[in-house]
C-alpha positions as a printed Julia matrix, in Angstrom:
269×3 Matrix{Float64}:
 -11.31  -22.68    9.2
  -9.83  -26.12    9.37
  -7.16  -26.56   12.02
  -4.33  -27.63    9.75
  -1.27  -28.87   11.6
   2.45  -28.67   10.96
   2.61  -26.64    7.76
   5.36  -24.32    6.55
   5.39  -21.23    4.34
   8.03  -18.75    3.17
   7.21  -15.02    3.32
   8.3   -12.32    0.86
  11.67  -11.69    2.51
  12.58  -15.37    2.5
  11.78  -16.26    6.1
  10.61  -19.83    6.6
   7.69  -20.09    9.01
   6.61  -23.39   10.53
   3.19  -23.49   12.2
   1.63  -26.29   14.23
  -1.84  -24.83   13.58
  -3.55  -22.11   11.57
  -2.82  -18.74   13.25
  -5.98  -17.52   14.98
  -4.97  -14.29   16.71
  -3.67  -11.74   14.19
  -2.05   -8.34   14.67
  -1.69   -6.27   11.5
   0.75   -3.36   11.32
  -0.08   -2.62    7.67
  -3.26   -0.58    6.99
  -3.88   -1.93    3.5
  -3.39   -5.52    4.65
  -5.72   -4.96    7.59
  -8.38   -4.04    5.06
  -7.55   -7.18    3.07
  -7.84   -9.42    6.12
 -11.32   -8.04    6.8
 -12.32   -8.55    3.17
 -11.15  -12.16    3.45
 -13.56  -12.71    6.33
 -10.9   -12.65    9.05
 -12.09   -9.64   11.05
 -12.93  -11.74   14.11
  -9.33  -13.04   14.15
  -7.77   -9.58   14.23
  -6.82   -8.58   17.78
  -4.61   -5.55   17.12
  -4.12   -2.86   14.46
  -2.34    0.47   13.97
  -3.87    3.92   14.32
  -3.57    4.21   10.55
  -5.78    1.17    9.88
  -8.76    3.31    8.86
 -10.63    0.83    6.66
 -13.18   -0.37    7.47
 -13.92    2.83    9.39
 -15.44    1.19   12.46
 -12.56   -1.25   13.0
 -10.59    1.13   15.24
 -13.47    1.07   17.73
 -13.43   -2.73   17.9
  -9.74   -3.61   17.99
  -6.77   -2.74   20.18
  -4.59    0.04   18.75
  -0.95   -0.98   19.2
   0.76    2.12   17.76
   1.62    3.23   14.25
   3.6     1.65   11.44
   7.0     3.0    12.56
   6.5     2.94   16.34
   4.59    0.29   18.28
   3.81   -0.62   21.88
   5.61   -3.92   22.38
   4.1    -4.55   25.81
   0.59   -4.06   24.45
   1.32   -6.4    21.55
   2.75   -9.03   23.88
  -0.33   -8.82   26.12
  -2.6    -9.55   23.14
  -0.89  -12.93   22.73
  -0.86  -12.94   18.91
  -0.22  -16.08   16.88
   1.17  -14.03   14.0
   1.98  -10.4    13.26
   1.61   -9.04    9.72
   4.27   -6.53    8.63
   5.48   -5.03    5.37
   9.06   -4.37    4.28
   8.27   -0.78    3.31
   5.74    0.15    5.98
   7.56   -1.22    9.03
  11.17   -0.97   10.13
  13.62   -3.87   10.39
  14.07   -3.04   14.08
  10.32   -3.46   14.68
  10.24   -6.76   12.81
  13.24   -8.19   14.67
  11.87   -7.14   18.05
   8.43   -8.56   17.3
  10.0   -11.9    16.37
  10.75  -12.38   20.07
   6.99  -12.4    20.65
   5.66  -14.58   17.81
   6.15  -15.27   14.08
   6.22  -12.11   11.95
   4.98  -12.49    8.38
   6.58   -9.81    6.17
   5.24   -8.89    2.76
   7.07   -6.97    0.02
   4.74   -5.58   -2.64
   6.26   -3.78   -5.64
   4.23   -5.13   -8.57
   0.64   -6.12   -9.23
   1.86   -9.7    -9.51
   3.31   -9.39   -6.0
  -0.15   -8.38   -4.86
  -1.74  -11.51   -6.32
   0.91  -13.64   -4.62
   0.38  -11.95   -1.24
  -3.34  -12.68   -1.37
  -2.67  -16.31   -2.3
  -0.16  -16.59    0.55
  -2.77  -15.31    3.0
  -5.1   -18.03    1.78
  -2.54  -20.68    2.73
  -1.5   -18.95    5.95
  -5.03  -18.49    7.29
  -6.72  -21.45    5.6
  -9.09  -19.31    3.54
  -8.04  -20.37    0.04
 -11.54  -20.13   -1.42
 -11.84  -16.5    -0.31
  -8.41  -15.55   -1.66
  -9.06  -17.29   -4.97
 -12.31  -15.36   -5.33
 -10.56  -12.06   -4.63
  -7.77  -12.79   -7.08
 -10.32  -13.67   -9.76
 -12.11  -10.34   -9.23
  -8.83   -8.45   -9.3
  -7.63  -10.28  -12.41
 -10.82   -9.37  -14.29
 -10.59   -5.73  -13.21
  -6.88   -5.65  -14.08
  -7.55   -6.99  -17.56
 -10.41   -4.55  -18.07
  -8.26   -1.61  -17.03
  -5.44   -2.61  -19.38
  -7.99   -2.57  -22.2
  -9.17    0.85  -21.03
  -5.68    2.36  -20.89
  -4.46    0.86  -24.15
  -3.78    3.57  -26.71
  -3.9     6.44  -24.24
  -0.89    8.76  -24.6
   1.91    8.66  -22.06
   2.08   11.72  -19.8
   5.09   12.7   -17.69
   4.36   13.24  -14.01
   5.97   13.88  -10.64
   4.22   12.19   -7.71
   4.73   14.04   -4.4
   4.35   12.22   -1.09
   5.9    14.67    1.4
   6.73   18.3     2.16
   9.59   19.77    4.22
  11.58   18.2     2.73
   9.82   17.64   -0.58
   9.84   13.95   -1.45
   8.55   12.14   -4.52
   7.97    8.57   -5.57
  10.93    7.13   -7.44
  11.19    3.56   -8.74
  11.12    0.27   -6.89
   7.77    0.8    -5.21
   4.07    0.1    -5.75
   3.29    3.73   -6.59
   5.68    3.67   -9.53
   4.14    0.4   -10.71
   0.67    1.93  -10.74
   1.92    5.11  -12.42
   3.38    3.0   -15.24
   0.17    1.01  -15.5
  -1.68    4.29  -15.99
   0.67    5.4   -18.8
   2.21    8.02  -16.5
   5.95    8.33  -17.02
   7.52    8.93  -13.62
   9.9    11.9   -13.91
  11.96   10.43  -11.06
  12.0     6.79  -12.12
  15.8     6.86  -12.4
  16.01    7.38   -8.64
  15.19    4.65   -6.14
  12.45    4.64   -3.53
  11.44    8.14   -2.33
  14.1    10.74   -3.13
  14.18   14.26   -1.72
  14.11   16.94   -4.4
  14.58   20.69   -4.73
  11.32   22.23   -5.86
  13.14   24.95   -7.78
  14.68   22.31  -10.05
  11.36   20.67  -10.86
  10.42   20.75  -14.54
  13.62   22.47  -15.64
  13.21   20.83  -19.04
   9.63   21.97  -19.35
   8.45   18.47  -20.26
   6.39   17.73  -17.14
   2.68   17.3   -17.84
   1.32   16.95  -14.31
   2.36   17.24  -10.69
   0.42   14.78   -8.56
  -0.09   15.82   -4.93
  -1.0    12.78   -2.86
  -3.49   12.81    0.0
  -1.11   10.69    2.08
   1.2    10.36    3.88
   1.39   14.18    3.67
  -2.01   15.84    3.21
  -1.26   18.39    0.51
  -3.58   21.41    0.38
  -4.62   24.01   -2.19
  -1.9    26.39   -1.04
   0.72   23.74   -1.84
  -0.61   23.48   -5.37
  -0.53   27.26   -5.82
   3.06   27.41   -4.56
   4.14   24.66   -6.93
   2.39   26.1    -9.94
   4.38   29.33   -9.53
   7.53   27.28  -10.08
   6.34   24.57  -12.48
   4.05   26.7   -14.66
   2.43   25.67  -16.98
   2.44   22.22  -15.38
  -0.92   21.4   -13.82
  -1.08   20.24  -10.19
  -3.58   17.47   -9.54
  -4.7    16.19   -6.15
  -4.8    12.39   -6.13
  -6.01    9.8    -3.64
  -2.89    8.34   -2.08
  -4.69    5.19   -0.96
  -5.5     4.33   -4.55
  -1.89    4.68   -5.66
  -0.11    3.15   -2.67
  -2.43    0.68   -0.92
  -2.13   -2.9    -2.08
  -4.42   -5.81   -1.25
  -8.15   -5.64   -1.95
  -8.02   -1.84   -2.29
  -6.68   -2.36   -5.82
 -10.18   -3.34   -6.97
 -11.47    0.16   -6.14
  -8.31    1.71   -7.51
  -8.98    0.56  -11.06
 -12.33    2.4   -11.06
 -10.68    5.45   -9.5
  -8.0     5.49  -12.22
 -10.66    5.5   -14.94
 -12.32    8.52  -13.32
  -8.97   10.25  -12.97
  -8.17    9.88  -16.65
 -11.56   11.29  -17.57
 -10.82   14.4   -15.51
  -7.33   15.02  -16.9
């Protein structure tokens, strides 16, 4: 990387960052963006990650684990002497971001749409002086995005509820990346009129009888077969489908694999 000097960039929450050199020591508190950084060729620059940064699988054995996405070890982070910390508006709390700002610049992303994802990748190219790599990734993603839109065109719209948590039961509403990908897949979100991740009463699910599928995500709550059986007693004849939560909620380079996964999912439905 070229050692650019005195450049400024604005992150997704409007914070102006001024750098006197390209950040070299990176801590990522966002699993999907950790994966992206590696795919951009920046693995050697990563000094700290969360316990949830599971891709690539061997990374957790090479890098310092500084906590999770909602609770971090500030002393450990400070000792790693990062040049920049990567956070996400949804994944990390405002308290974490504000505290980390006393250590070094904190770059915060906010990904709701596929277009936001393209912008984030481009921003990383400018931030870490790897524009060629980010352009290549955005080209691959754009081609796959276009191909998937051709694939999905003409497929009927199905109404779904996408569960992310149990006790209490929580689903994906609108204003998040999951809802964006549901819409892209011609899945009408039954809870799109509610924001973010509302709690719901299972007994009131599918009261109109118009729900086609219940999607049980693999993360953050790992739904099991018993959960599907319990739901089907209430939502019958709605079919419960286990889905890969990473494919529906991880942004960054993971989206390339997600398009192939979505094709396979539609073939199984």
